[in-house]
Amino acid sequence: MAIEWLFERMSQWQADPALIWSDQVTTYAQFLDKVALWQACLDAHNVNAGQGVALSGDYTPNACALLLALIDRKAIVVPLTKAAEVHREEFLDIAEVEVEVCFDDADGWVVQARDVIASNPLILQLRAAGAPGLVLFSSGSTGKSKAALHDFTKLLEKFKLPRQKMCTLTFLLLDHIGGINTLFYTLSNGGIVVSVRSRDPDVVCQAIERYRVELLPTSPTFLNLLLISEAYKRHDLSSLKLVTYGTEVMPESTLKRVHELFPNVRLQQTYGLSELGILRSKSKDSGSLWVKVGGEGFETKVVDGILWIRAQSAMLGYLNAPSPFDAEGWMNTGDMVEVDGEYIRILGRQSEVINVGGQKVYPAEVESVLLQMDNVKDVVVFGEKNPITGHIVVARVNLFEPEDPRAFKQRLRAFCRDKLAAYKIPVKVEISGQAQFNARYKRVRQPQTV
């Protein structure tokens, strides 16, 4: 069975805390009791194997227990969060959701049936196989959301091997492959899942201090916000042992500062995709952007500077787009990399590379330099089409204090002169008062027109 092994393992730690939410501790015994209550509730609402069930919520005790109950029932789970509220109806339709369970801020819920009969061939294929499913939404190069359908059994296989027990803060959302990975890694090893209502730096740091959190899985954008806010000065973060970061390229200057501030914390780059799952990874060291990725169930290769992956845990396919896999099961990740023996360094998405007169510019490299400037709070670099050079480099900057735009641009160019090649220095500089990251704490770049 897909998840019976996890129930058996969790029953070994019955008195131990499993989840902390809203200052309330749920033990493993109480967690398993909630799963049993949900199984009865699913019976009462005639939720059957193979049905698509949307779970709209966060890491609350009931939402997490429902997730496990749905896997046990061999349903197809479609996790949704407030971050995707604007696309909610679209996502429900694409995933052919037949039942929706919506959680409120007090962990109460409402179950609603939808007048839908699933007809997507991939859904019918999974249903015929009698396996639980997972639908995760990601954005393609056009920005249109793609629905990746997984066999949940394959995603869970990696967690059967016991690993380190840790108290973990669930930063990445429940509708993110990294969030799913965090939850099941923690529960399968008897750890504590610490849930926060907000990803604000002070709220996160307060939770780390209060519950002696050991593992923080997060994004480079959040780590930059942590540095800016100086929340780390207001809270005791000495319990932290490991900070993992992924979802976007880490600016080298941000990594350097985090490493200097937290010399006793291991910093580890992670790598994964909604279509493939999360690969095992090992950074060369805490201050290095070179990382080894792969591990059991994953194969990697680099073709023309682009990372390709073949995975046993790969999705069955997209519900609303052609398959991205070649005939041998390899997927072009679209990530451009450098190679040094067993290690790779991720340079950026191929779709985000700026082509200036035939020269490649990687946004993260420019951002890393600009983040070192005085008065620069945050920056996003992207390309803008140009009839002469193909593209020009544009920097959209957030400042701590107001500054004359013309004087700032001159200061920026002078600062970059001995740090970047001339073609990498931003030609256009915009000063913005808006946050430049989304609800997943990932940089939002203006799409390029190729």
Short mmCIF file of C-alpha atoms in Angstrom, two decimals:
data_model
loop_
_atom_site.label_atom_id
_atom_site.label_comp_id
_atom_site.label_asym_id
_atom_site.label_seq_id
_atom_site.Cartn_x
_atom_site.Cartn_y
_atom_site.Cartn_z
CA MET A 1 0.00 0.00 0.00
CA ALA A 2 1.17 3.54 -0.81
CA ILE A 3 1.22 4.89 2.72
CA GLU A 4 0.69 2.08 5.22
CA TRP A 5 4.45 1.98 5.84
CA LEU A 6 4.29 5.62 6.96
CA PHE A 7 1.38 4.94 9.34
CA GLU A 8 3.34 2.06 10.88
CA ARG A 9 6.40 4.24 11.31
CA MET A 10 4.43 7.14 12.81
CA SER A 11 2.84 4.79 15.34
CA GLN A 12 6.31 4.21 16.83
CA TRP A 13 6.45 7.83 18.04
CA GLN A 14 2.92 8.19 19.42
CA ALA A 15 3.79 10.43 22.38
CA ASP A 16 6.16 12.65 20.40
CA PRO A 17 5.08 15.96 18.85
CA ALA A 18 4.37 15.68 15.12
CA LEU A 19 3.07 19.13 14.24
CA ILE A 20 3.00 22.55 15.88
CA TRP A 21 0.42 24.97 14.51
CA SER A 22 -0.94 28.13 16.13
CA ASP A 23 0.98 27.24 19.33
CA GLN A 24 -0.89 23.93 19.53
CA VAL A 25 1.03 20.66 19.60
CA THR A 26 -0.35 17.61 17.82
CA THR A 27 1.34 14.35 18.80
CA TYR A 28 1.83 11.49 16.36
CA ALA A 29 -0.96 9.56 18.13
CA GLN A 30 -3.33 12.51 17.77
CA PHE A 31 -2.26 12.94 14.16
CA LEU A 32 -3.10 9.32 13.35
CA ASP A 33 -6.45 9.75 15.13
CA LYS A 34 -7.19 12.71 12.86
CA VAL A 35 -6.33 10.61 9.81
CA ALA A 36 -8.84 7.97 10.99
CA LEU A 37 -11.52 10.64 11.48
CA TRP A 38 -10.90 11.90 7.96
CA GLN A 39 -11.20 8.39 6.58
CA ALA A 40 -14.66 8.20 8.17
CA CYS A 41 -15.52 11.67 6.85
CA LEU A 42 -14.49 10.66 3.32
CA ASP A 43 -16.76 7.62 3.63
CA ALA A 44 -19.63 9.88 4.68
CA HIS A 45 -19.11 12.11 1.66
CA ASN A 46 -18.71 9.17 -0.75
CA VAL A 47 -15.19 10.10 -1.74
CA ASN A 48 -13.79 7.13 -3.61
CA ALA A 49 -10.48 5.94 -5.01
CA GLY A 50 -9.44 7.76 -8.16
CA GLN A 51 -11.52 10.85 -7.52
CA GLY A 52 -9.89 14.26 -7.79
CA VAL A 53 -10.00 16.08 -4.46
CA ALA A 54 -8.82 19.67 -4.04
CA LEU A 55 -7.29 20.42 -0.63
CA SER A 56 -7.40 24.19 -0.13
CA GLY A 57 -5.33 25.06 2.91
CA ASP A 58 -1.97 25.26 4.65
CA TYR A 59 0.00 23.05 7.05
CA THR A 60 -2.78 22.81 9.65
CA PRO A 61 -3.32 19.56 11.58
CA ASN A 62 -6.56 18.75 9.76
CA ALA A 63 -5.24 19.64 6.31
CA CYS A 64 -2.12 17.47 6.77
CA ALA A 65 -4.20 14.59 8.16
CA LEU A 66 -6.60 14.84 5.21
CA LEU A 67 -3.66 14.69 2.80
CA LEU A 68 -2.56 11.36 4.31
CA ALA A 69 -6.14 10.03 4.36
CA LEU A 70 -6.57 10.88 0.67
CA ILE A 71 -3.35 9.11 -0.25
CA ASP A 72 -4.52 6.07 1.71
CA ARG A 73 -7.84 6.23 -0.17
CA LYS A 74 -5.94 6.35 -3.51
CA ALA A 75 -7.58 9.65 -4.41
CA ILE A 76 -5.92 12.25 -6.63
CA VAL A 77 -4.94 15.19 -4.43
CA VAL A 78 -4.89 18.73 -5.78
CA PRO A 79 -3.36 20.99 -3.10
CA LEU A 80 -4.27 24.67 -3.46
CA THR A 81 -3.20 27.66 -1.37
CA LYS A 82 -4.19 31.30 -1.04
CA ALA A 83 -1.27 32.13 -3.32
CA ALA A 84 -3.19 30.54 -6.21
CA GLU A 85 -6.61 32.00 -5.33
CA VAL A 86 -6.79 34.07 -8.53
CA HIS A 87 -6.41 30.85 -10.58
CA ARG A 88 -8.57 28.66 -8.34
CA GLU A 89 -11.47 27.99 -10.72
CA GLU A 90 -9.11 27.45 -13.64
CA PHE A 91 -7.05 24.95 -11.63
CA LEU A 92 -10.16 23.10 -10.42
CA ASP A 93 -11.32 22.70 -14.02
CA ILE A 94 -7.94 21.62 -15.41
CA ALA A 95 -7.52 18.97 -12.68
CA GLU A 96 -11.15 17.84 -13.13
CA VAL A 97 -11.69 18.12 -9.37
CA GLU A 98 -14.79 16.28 -8.18
CA VAL A 99 -14.65 17.25 -4.49
CA GLU A 100 -13.17 20.32 -2.82
CA VAL A 101 -12.28 20.60 0.87
CA CYS A 102 -11.63 24.19 1.97
CA PHE A 103 -9.96 25.02 5.29
CA ASP A 104 -10.34 28.30 7.16
CA ASP A 105 -7.86 30.08 9.43
CA ALA A 106 -9.16 28.17 12.47
CA ASP A 107 -8.60 24.76 10.78
CA GLY A 108 -12.31 24.29 10.24
CA TRP A 109 -13.43 22.97 6.87
CA VAL A 110 -16.20 22.71 4.30
CA VAL A 111 -16.63 19.83 1.85
CA GLN A 112 -18.17 20.66 -1.51
CA ALA A 113 -18.98 18.29 -4.35
CA ARG A 114 -18.46 19.50 -7.93
CA ASP A 115 -20.53 18.35 -10.89
CA VAL A 116 -17.56 16.96 -12.80
CA ILE A 117 -16.80 13.61 -14.41
CA ALA A 118 -13.10 13.07 -15.07
CA SER A 119 -12.23 12.31 -18.69
CA ASN A 120 -8.54 13.21 -19.01
CA PRO A 121 -6.71 10.09 -20.30
CA LEU A 122 -3.89 10.47 -17.74
CA ILE A 123 -6.35 10.66 -14.85
CA LEU A 124 -8.18 7.61 -16.15
CA GLN A 125 -4.84 5.80 -16.53
CA LEU A 126 -3.89 6.52 -12.91
CA ARG A 127 -7.35 5.55 -11.71
CA ALA A 128 -7.12 2.24 -13.57
CA ALA A 129 -3.75 1.56 -11.94
CA GLY A 130 -5.33 1.97 -8.48
CA ALA A 131 -2.66 4.42 -7.36
CA PRO A 132 -3.00 7.70 -5.44
CA GLY A 133 -2.23 10.86 -7.39
CA LEU A 134 -0.93 14.37 -6.92
CA VAL A 135 -1.50 17.38 -9.18
CA LEU A 136 0.95 20.29 -8.93
CA PHE A 137 0.70 23.47 -10.95
CA SER A 138 3.78 25.15 -12.38
CA SER A 139 4.36 27.91 -14.91
CA GLY A 140 5.68 27.22 -18.38
CA SER A 141 7.88 29.61 -20.37
CA THR A 142 4.75 31.41 -21.59
CA GLY A 143 3.52 31.91 -18.05
CA LYS A 144 0.54 29.58 -18.59
CA SER A 145 0.02 27.20 -15.69
CA LYS A 146 0.76 23.54 -16.39
CA ALA A 147 -0.74 20.73 -14.32
CA ALA A 148 1.73 17.94 -13.54
CA LEU A 149 0.06 14.65 -12.60
CA HIS A 150 2.10 12.33 -10.37
CA ASP A 151 1.68 8.81 -9.09
CA PHE A 152 2.00 9.66 -5.38
CA THR A 153 3.39 6.19 -4.64
CA LYS A 154 6.53 6.94 -6.64
CA LEU A 155 7.07 10.28 -4.91
CA LEU A 156 6.82 8.64 -1.48
CA GLU A 157 9.25 5.82 -2.25
CA LYS A 158 12.35 7.89 -1.37
CA PHE A 159 11.09 8.53 2.17
CA LYS A 160 11.14 4.85 3.13
CA LEU A 161 14.87 5.09 3.84
CA PRO A 162 15.25 6.48 7.40
CA ARG A 163 17.20 9.70 7.67
CA GLN A 164 17.94 12.38 10.25
CA LYS A 165 15.14 13.38 12.63
CA MET A 166 14.75 17.17 12.62
CA CYS A 167 12.48 19.92 13.83
CA THR A 168 11.55 21.62 10.56
CA LEU A 169 9.77 24.84 9.66
CA THR A 170 7.43 24.44 6.69
CA PHE A 171 8.31 27.52 4.65
CA LEU A 172 7.56 26.29 1.12
CA LEU A 173 3.82 26.04 0.48
CA LEU A 174 1.79 22.84 0.41
CA ASP A 175 1.12 23.18 -3.33
CA HIS A 176 4.88 23.21 -4.07
CA ILE A 177 6.98 20.08 -4.68
CA GLY A 178 9.44 21.40 -2.09
CA GLY A 179 6.66 21.78 0.47
CA ILE A 180 5.44 18.22 -0.13
CA ASN A 181 9.03 17.02 0.19
CA THR A 182 9.52 18.86 3.51
CA LEU A 183 6.33 17.46 5.03
CA PHE A 184 6.99 13.82 4.19
CA TYR A 185 10.69 13.96 5.01
CA THR A 186 9.84 15.27 8.48
CA LEU A 187 6.96 12.88 9.23
CA SER A 188 8.79 9.81 7.92
CA ASN A 189 11.68 10.44 10.30
CA GLY A 190 9.75 11.29 13.45
CA GLY A 191 10.54 14.99 13.28
CA ILE A 192 8.41 18.00 14.19
CA VAL A 193 6.58 20.02 11.55
CA VAL A 194 6.44 23.68 12.64
CA SER A 195 3.81 25.62 10.72
CA VAL A 196 3.69 29.43 10.52
CA ARG A 197 0.77 31.62 9.44
CA SER A 198 3.07 34.10 7.68
CA ARG A 199 6.44 33.95 5.93
CA ASP A 200 7.42 37.36 7.31
CA PRO A 201 11.08 37.26 8.51
CA ASP A 202 10.19 38.18 12.11
CA VAL A 203 7.40 35.58 12.28
CA VAL A 204 9.73 32.91 10.90
CA CYS A 205 12.56 33.84 13.26
CA GLN A 206 10.21 33.94 16.24
CA ALA A 207 9.06 30.39 15.44
CA ILE A 208 12.67 29.21 15.05
CA GLU A 209 13.54 30.63 18.46
CA ARG A 210 10.39 29.40 20.25
CA TYR A 211 10.41 25.83 18.95
CA ARG A 212 14.16 25.35 18.52
CA VAL A 213 13.81 24.72 14.79
CA GLU A 214 16.78 22.88 13.27
CA LEU A 215 15.95 22.90 9.55
CA LEU A 216 14.74 25.83 7.47
CA PRO A 217 13.96 25.03 3.81
CA THR A 218 13.56 28.34 1.99
CA SER A 219 14.42 30.48 -1.04
CA PRO A 220 17.25 32.92 -1.83
CA THR A 221 14.69 35.74 -1.96
CA PHE A 222 13.62 35.06 1.63
CA LEU A 223 17.23 34.87 2.79
CA ASN A 224 17.80 38.29 1.22
CA LEU A 225 14.71 39.61 3.04
CA LEU A 226 16.07 38.13 6.27
CA LEU A 227 19.30 40.06 5.76
CA ILE A 228 17.45 43.29 4.94
CA SER A 229 15.06 43.04 7.90
CA GLU A 230 17.84 42.09 10.36
CA ALA A 231 15.23 39.90 12.08
CA TYR A 232 18.08 37.50 12.89
CA LYS A 233 19.38 40.11 15.36
CA ARG A 234 16.09 40.18 17.27
CA HIS A 235 15.74 36.43 17.78
CA ASP A 236 17.85 33.51 18.96
CA LEU A 237 18.49 31.31 15.92
CA SER A 238 21.18 29.17 17.56
CA SER A 239 19.09 25.99 17.16
CA LEU A 240 19.42 26.11 13.36
CA LYS A 241 21.62 23.36 11.97
CA LEU A 242 20.68 23.36 8.30
CA VAL A 243 19.27 25.91 5.86
CA THR A 244 18.37 24.57 2.44
CA TYR A 245 17.66 26.90 -0.47
CA GLY A 246 16.27 26.36 -3.93
CA THR A 247 13.46 27.38 -6.34
CA GLU A 248 15.68 30.04 -8.00
CA VAL A 249 19.34 30.91 -8.54
CA MET A 250 21.15 32.11 -5.41
CA PRO A 251 23.05 35.40 -5.85
CA GLU A 252 26.65 34.76 -4.78
CA SER A 253 26.74 37.91 -2.64
CA THR A 254 23.64 36.80 -0.70
CA LEU A 255 25.12 33.35 -0.02
CA LYS A 256 28.37 34.93 1.15
CA ARG A 257 26.61 37.20 3.65
CA VAL A 258 24.39 34.40 5.02
CA HIS A 259 27.44 32.16 5.43
CA GLU A 260 29.33 34.90 7.26
CA LEU A 261 26.41 35.60 9.61
CA PHE A 262 25.67 31.92 10.33
CA PRO A 263 29.06 30.16 10.24
CA ASN A 264 27.76 27.23 12.30
CA VAL A 265 24.77 26.56 10.05
CA ARG A 266 25.20 24.24 7.08
CA LEU A 267 23.89 25.85 3.89
CA GLN A 268 22.76 23.38 1.26
CA GLN A 269 21.47 24.06 -2.21
CA THR A 270 18.53 21.89 -3.28
CA TYR A 271 17.23 21.11 -6.73
CA GLY A 272 13.90 19.83 -7.92
CA LEU A 273 11.08 20.37 -10.37
CA SER A 274 7.31 19.90 -10.13
CA GLU A 275 7.62 17.41 -12.98
CA LEU A 276 10.36 15.26 -11.44
CA GLY A 277 10.43 15.58 -7.65
CA ILE A 278 13.30 16.72 -5.41
CA LEU A 279 16.76 15.30 -6.11
CA ARG A 280 19.25 14.55 -3.35
CA SER A 281 21.93 17.23 -3.33
CA LYS A 282 25.25 18.06 -1.70
CA SER A 283 26.86 21.50 -1.82
CA LYS A 284 30.65 21.56 -2.14
CA ASP A 285 30.61 23.61 1.07
CA SER A 286 28.32 26.11 2.78
CA GLY A 287 29.77 29.05 0.91
CA SER A 288 29.77 27.41 -2.51
CA LEU A 289 27.27 27.52 -5.34
CA TRP A 290 28.70 24.26 -6.73
CA VAL A 291 26.39 21.34 -5.98
CA LYS A 292 26.13 17.61 -6.68
CA VAL A 293 22.61 16.50 -7.62
CA GLY A 294 21.12 13.10 -8.35
CA GLY A 295 21.00 10.13 -6.03
CA GLU A 296 19.01 6.93 -6.19
CA GLY A 297 16.18 7.10 -8.70
CA PHE A 298 17.66 10.02 -10.66
CA GLU A 299 20.02 10.28 -13.63
CA THR A 300 21.53 13.53 -14.89
CA LYS A 301 23.42 14.67 -17.96
CA VAL A 302 24.46 18.01 -19.40
CA VAL A 303 23.86 18.62 -23.11
CA ASP A 304 25.09 21.88 -24.67
CA GLY A 305 25.28 23.45 -21.23
CA ILE A 306 21.72 22.49 -20.25
CA LEU A 307 20.81 20.05 -17.47
CA TRP A 308 18.72 17.02 -18.42
CA ILE A 309 17.19 14.64 -15.85
CA ARG A 310 15.58 11.21 -15.95
CA ALA A 311 13.70 10.23 -12.79
CA GLN A 312 11.83 7.20 -11.49
CA SER A 313 9.53 9.65 -9.68
CA ALA A 314 8.75 11.63 -12.84
CA MET A 315 5.18 12.73 -13.42
CA LEU A 316 2.88 10.79 -15.72
CA GLY A 317 2.53 13.95 -17.79
CA TYR A 318 0.80 17.31 -17.98
CA LEU A 319 -2.99 17.36 -17.89
CA ASN A 320 -3.07 20.37 -20.22
CA ALA A 321 0.15 20.35 -22.25
CA PRO A 322 2.32 17.97 -24.32
CA SER A 323 4.78 15.72 -22.52
CA PRO A 324 8.22 17.30 -21.97
CA PHE A 325 9.99 13.91 -21.95
CA ASP A 326 11.91 12.50 -24.90
CA ALA A 327 11.55 8.90 -26.09
CA GLU A 328 14.02 7.68 -23.45
CA GLY A 329 12.35 9.51 -20.57
CA TRP A 330 14.79 12.42 -20.29
CA MET A 331 13.54 15.93 -19.55
CA ASN A 332 15.25 19.14 -20.59
CA THR A 333 15.08 21.22 -17.40
CA GLY A 334 15.84 24.46 -19.19
CA ASP A 335 18.51 25.25 -16.60
CA MET A 336 21.91 26.30 -17.90
CA VAL A 337 24.84 24.98 -15.88
CA GLU A 338 28.63 24.89 -15.64
CA VAL A 339 30.28 21.54 -14.87
CA ASP A 340 33.27 20.80 -12.64
CA GLY A 341 33.70 17.04 -12.25
CA GLU A 342 30.74 15.75 -10.23
CA TYR A 343 29.56 19.25 -9.40
CA ILE A 344 27.41 21.69 -11.34
CA ARG A 345 26.75 25.39 -10.89
CA ILE A 346 23.31 26.58 -11.95
CA LEU A 347 23.58 29.77 -14.00
CA GLY A 348 19.91 30.42 -14.70
CA ARG A 349 16.94 29.50 -16.82
CA GLN A 350 17.65 29.34 -20.53
CA SER A 351 14.48 31.39 -21.09
CA GLU A 352 15.82 34.17 -18.82
CA VAL A 353 19.29 34.48 -20.32
CA ILE A 354 19.78 37.93 -21.85
CA ASN A 355 21.41 37.91 -25.30
CA VAL A 356 23.34 41.14 -25.84
CA GLY A 357 24.92 41.19 -29.29
CA GLY A 358 25.54 37.44 -29.14
CA GLN A 359 26.92 37.55 -25.57
CA LYS A 360 25.06 35.75 -22.78
CA VAL A 361 24.15 37.61 -19.60
CA TYR A 362 22.86 35.63 -16.60
CA PRO A 363 20.54 37.78 -14.44
CA ALA A 364 21.71 36.26 -11.13
CA GLU A 365 25.31 37.32 -11.78
CA VAL A 366 24.30 40.95 -12.29
CA GLU A 367 21.90 40.86 -9.33
CA SER A 368 24.67 39.53 -7.10
CA VAL A 369 26.80 42.59 -7.89
CA LEU A 370 23.99 45.14 -7.57
CA LEU A 371 22.89 43.76 -4.18
CA GLN A 372 26.27 44.84 -2.83
CA MET A 373 25.55 48.52 -3.54
CA ASP A 374 24.73 50.94 -0.74
CA ASN A 375 21.01 51.76 -0.48
CA VAL A 376 19.97 48.79 -2.69
CA LYS A 377 17.29 46.77 -0.94
CA ASP A 378 16.46 44.33 -3.75
CA VAL A 379 16.90 44.04 -7.49
CA VAL A 380 15.59 42.01 -10.40
CA VAL A 381 17.47 41.89 -13.71
CA PHE A 382 15.87 40.96 -17.03
CA GLY A 383 16.21 41.56 -20.74
CA GLU A 384 14.31 43.95 -22.93
CA LYS A 385 14.15 43.59 -26.70
CA ASN A 386 16.39 45.94 -28.66
CA PRO A 387 16.61 46.29 -32.48
CA ILE A 388 20.40 46.77 -32.47
CA THR A 389 21.79 44.37 -29.85
CA GLY A 390 18.91 41.88 -29.63
CA HIS A 391 18.37 42.69 -25.95
CA ILE A 392 19.52 45.21 -23.38
CA VAL A 393 20.04 44.53 -19.68
CA VAL A 394 17.40 46.11 -17.43
CA ALA A 395 17.65 46.41 -13.65
CA ARG A 396 14.51 47.05 -11.60
CA VAL A 397 15.67 48.18 -8.17
CA ASN A 398 14.11 48.67 -4.73
CA LEU A 399 15.90 51.26 -2.59
CA PHE A 400 15.99 51.75 1.17
CA GLU A 401 15.89 55.54 0.82
CA PRO A 402 14.70 57.72 -2.10
CA GLU A 403 17.42 58.72 -4.55
CA ASP A 404 17.50 60.79 -7.72
CA PRO A 405 17.04 58.25 -10.57
CA ARG A 406 19.62 59.84 -12.85
CA ALA A 407 22.24 60.09 -10.08
CA PHE A 408 21.53 56.53 -9.01
CA LYS A 409 21.99 55.21 -12.55
CA GLN A 410 25.36 56.96 -12.78
CA ARG A 411 26.37 55.55 -9.40
CA LEU A 412 25.28 52.06 -10.46
CA ARG A 413 27.30 52.14 -13.68
CA ALA A 414 30.38 53.40 -11.82
CA PHE A 415 29.97 50.65 -9.21
CA CYS A 416 29.72 47.94 -11.88
CA ARG A 417 32.58 49.19 -14.05
CA ASP A 418 35.31 47.03 -12.46
CA LYS A 419 32.99 44.17 -11.47
CA LEU A 420 31.12 43.32 -14.68
CA ALA A 421 31.93 43.21 -18.38
CA ALA A 422 30.57 46.29 -20.16
CA TYR A 423 27.80 44.35 -21.95
CA LYS A 424 26.51 43.04 -18.58
CA ILE A 425 26.08 46.48 -17.01
CA PRO A 426 22.40 47.52 -17.02
CA VAL A 427 21.56 50.01 -19.77
CA LYS A 428 18.12 50.75 -18.33
CA VAL A 429 17.52 51.22 -14.61
CA GLU A 430 14.05 51.38 -13.07
CA ILE A 431 13.39 52.31 -9.45
CA SER A 432 10.37 50.46 -8.07
CA GLY A 433 8.35 50.75 -4.89
CA GLN A 434 6.71 47.35 -5.39
CA ALA A 435 7.88 44.00 -3.99
CA GLN A 436 9.54 41.92 -6.72
CA PHE A 437 8.71 38.44 -5.51
CA ASN A 438 5.59 36.28 -5.52
CA ALA A 439 3.79 34.37 -2.78
CA ARG A 440 6.35 31.57 -3.12
CA TYR A 441 9.13 34.06 -2.28
CA LYS A 442 10.60 33.72 -5.72
CA ARG A 443 11.80 36.60 -7.90
CA VAL A 444 9.34 37.72 -10.58
CA ARG A 445 11.11 38.64 -13.81
CA GLN A 446 9.46 40.48 -16.64
CA PRO A 447 8.99 37.96 -19.46
CA GLN A 448 11.17 38.51 -22.52
CA THR A 449 9.84 38.69 -26.06
CA VAL A 450 12.18 36.62 -28.18
#
